[in-house]
Amino acid sequence: MKEKILIIEDNSQNVRLLKMALRAKGYTLLEAADGEEALDMAINNKPDLIIMDIQLPKVNGVEVTKKLRQMSDFKQTPIIAVTAYAMKGDEEKIMKAGCDAYLSKPINTRQLPEIVAKMLLQRQKDSIEGNGNE
Ligand code: MN
């Protein structure tokens, strides 16, 4: 079964880039363009991994991450943050909100699929070992 990845990104060019980087792996790719849509999409589709732009309309990526981490379905879901305008302290804030990894833009299209694959594998191992359950 192919993993579902939710791409949360409001810039359509970046969405295209992210999809291109992940297409070869055959994942099911879902998209959301703002924080509210992101929460709806996540709740309705239960993605296996989330790519989270931080600068988003309506609800920013830090807030979306915090909200997701409060829900039992998303306690363990890998979340990769991507951001262009990181200021001092931002990375810490983003990781503290519950993101598992942090990538700065422009997205390295070779590195991203490697990180995604690694995190999905780790997630799979954790759930086999039973660590994925509370
Ligand atoms: Mn953005």
Coordinates of C-alpha atoms and ligand atoms in Angstrom, one line a residue:
M1 CA 0.0 0.0 0.0
K2 CA 1.4 3.4 -1.0
E3 CA 1.8 6.0 1.7
K4 CA -0.2 9.1 1.8
I5 CA 1.7 12.4 2.0
L6 CA -0.1 15.7 2.7
I7 CA 1.7 18.7 1.1
I8 CA 0.7 21.9 2.9
E9 CA 2.0 24.8 0.9
D10 CA 0.4 28.0 -0.4
N11 CA 2.8 28.7 -3.2
S12 CA 1.7 26.8 -6.3
Q13 CA 5.2 26.8 -7.7
N14 CA 6.5 25.1 -4.6
V15 CA 3.7 22.7 -4.6
R16 CA 4.7 21.7 -8.1
L17 CA 8.3 21.3 -7.1
L18 CA 7.4 19.2 -4.1
K19 CA 5.2 17.0 -6.1
M20 CA 7.8 16.5 -8.7
A21 CA 10.4 15.6 -6.1
L22 CA 8.1 12.9 -4.6
R23 CA 6.3 11.7 -7.7
A24 CA 8.8 9.0 -8.6
K25 CA 8.2 7.1 -5.4
G26 CA 4.5 6.6 -6.2
Y27 CA 3.2 8.1 -3.0
T28 CA -0.4 9.3 -2.9
L29 CA 0.0 13.1 -2.8
L30 CA -2.6 15.3 -1.2
E31 CA -2.5 19.1 -1.1
A32 CA -3.7 21.9 1.1
A33 CA -3.0 25.6 0.4
D34 CA -3.8 27.2 3.8
G35 CA -3.9 26.2 7.5
E36 CA -7.6 25.6 7.7
E37 CA -7.7 23.4 4.7
A38 CA -4.6 21.6 6.0
L39 CA -6.4 20.6 9.2
D40 CA -9.5 19.5 7.3
M41 CA -7.4 17.5 4.9
A42 CA -5.4 15.9 7.6
I43 CA -8.4 14.9 9.7
N44 CA -10.3 13.5 6.7
N45 CA -7.4 11.7 5.1
K46 CA -5.0 10.6 7.9
P47 CA -1.8 11.1 5.9
D48 CA 1.3 9.0 6.8
L49 CA 3.5 12.0 6.6
I50 CA 3.1 15.8 6.4
I51 CA 5.2 18.4 4.6
M52 CA 4.4 21.7 6.4
D53 CA 5.1 25.1 5.0
I54 CA 5.3 27.5 7.9
Q55 CA 4.2 30.7 6.3
L56 CA 0.6 29.9 5.5
P57 CA -2.6 31.9 5.1
K58 CA -5.3 31.7 7.9
V59 CA -3.4 29.4 10.3
N60 CA 0.4 29.3 10.2
G61 CA 2.3 26.0 10.1
V62 CA 3.4 26.3 13.7
E63 CA -0.2 26.6 14.9
V64 CA -1.4 23.8 12.5
T65 CA 1.4 21.5 13.9
K66 CA 0.4 22.3 17.5
K67 CA -3.2 21.5 16.8
L68 CA -2.4 18.3 15.0
R69 CA -0.2 17.1 17.9
Q70 CA -3.1 17.5 20.3
M71 CA -5.1 15.0 18.3
S72 CA -4.4 11.3 19.0
D73 CA -4.3 10.4 15.3
F74 CA -1.4 12.8 14.8
K75 CA 0.8 12.3 17.8
Q76 CA 3.3 10.2 15.8
T77 CA 2.8 11.4 12.3
P78 CA 6.1 12.6 10.8
I79 CA 5.9 16.4 10.1
I80 CA 8.6 18.0 8.0
A81 CA 8.7 21.8 8.2
V82 CA 9.8 23.9 5.3
T83 CA 10.3 27.6 5.5
A84 CA 12.0 30.4 3.6
Y85 CA 12.2 33.2 6.2
A86 CA 13.7 31.6 9.3
M87 CA 14.8 34.1 11.8
K88 CA 16.8 33.5 14.9
G89 CA 14.8 31.2 17.2
D90 CA 12.4 30.2 14.5
E91 CA 13.8 26.7 14.1
E92 CA 13.5 26.1 17.9
K93 CA 9.9 27.3 17.9
I94 CA 9.1 25.1 14.9
M95 CA 10.7 22.0 16.5
K96 CA 9.1 22.7 19.8
A97 CA 5.7 22.9 18.1
G98 CA 6.2 19.2 17.2
C99 CA 7.8 19.1 13.8
D100 CA 10.3 16.3 13.3
A101 CA 12.5 17.9 10.8
Y102 CA 13.2 21.3 9.4
L103 CA 14.2 22.2 5.8
S104 CA 14.9 25.7 4.5
K105 CA 13.8 26.8 1.1
P106 CA 14.7 26.6 -1.7
I107 CA 13.8 22.9 -1.3
N108 CA 16.6 20.5 -2.2
T109 CA 14.7 18.1 -4.4
R110 CA 17.2 15.4 -4.0
Q111 CA 17.4 15.6 -0.2
L112 CA 13.6 15.8 0.4
P113 CA 12.6 12.4 -0.9
E114 CA 15.5 10.8 1.1
I115 CA 14.3 12.4 4.3
V116 CA 10.7 11.4 3.5
A117 CA 11.6 7.8 2.8
K118 CA 13.7 7.6 6.0
M119 CA 11.0 9.0 8.1
L120 CA 8.3 6.7 6.7
L121 CA 10.5 3.7 7.3
Q122 CA 11.2 4.8 10.9
R123 CA 7.5 5.4 11.4
Q124 CA 6.7 1.9 10.1
K125 CA 9.3 0.3 12.4
D126 CA 8.0 2.2 15.4
S127 CA 4.4 1.0 14.8
I128 CA 5.6 -2.6 14.3
E129 CA 7.4 -2.4 17.6
G130 CA 4.3 -0.9 19.1
N131 CA 5.9 2.4 20.0
G132 CA 3.4 4.1 17.7
N133 CA 0.6 3.5 20.2
E134 CA 0.2 5.6 23.2
Ligands
MN1 MN 4.0 29.9 2.3

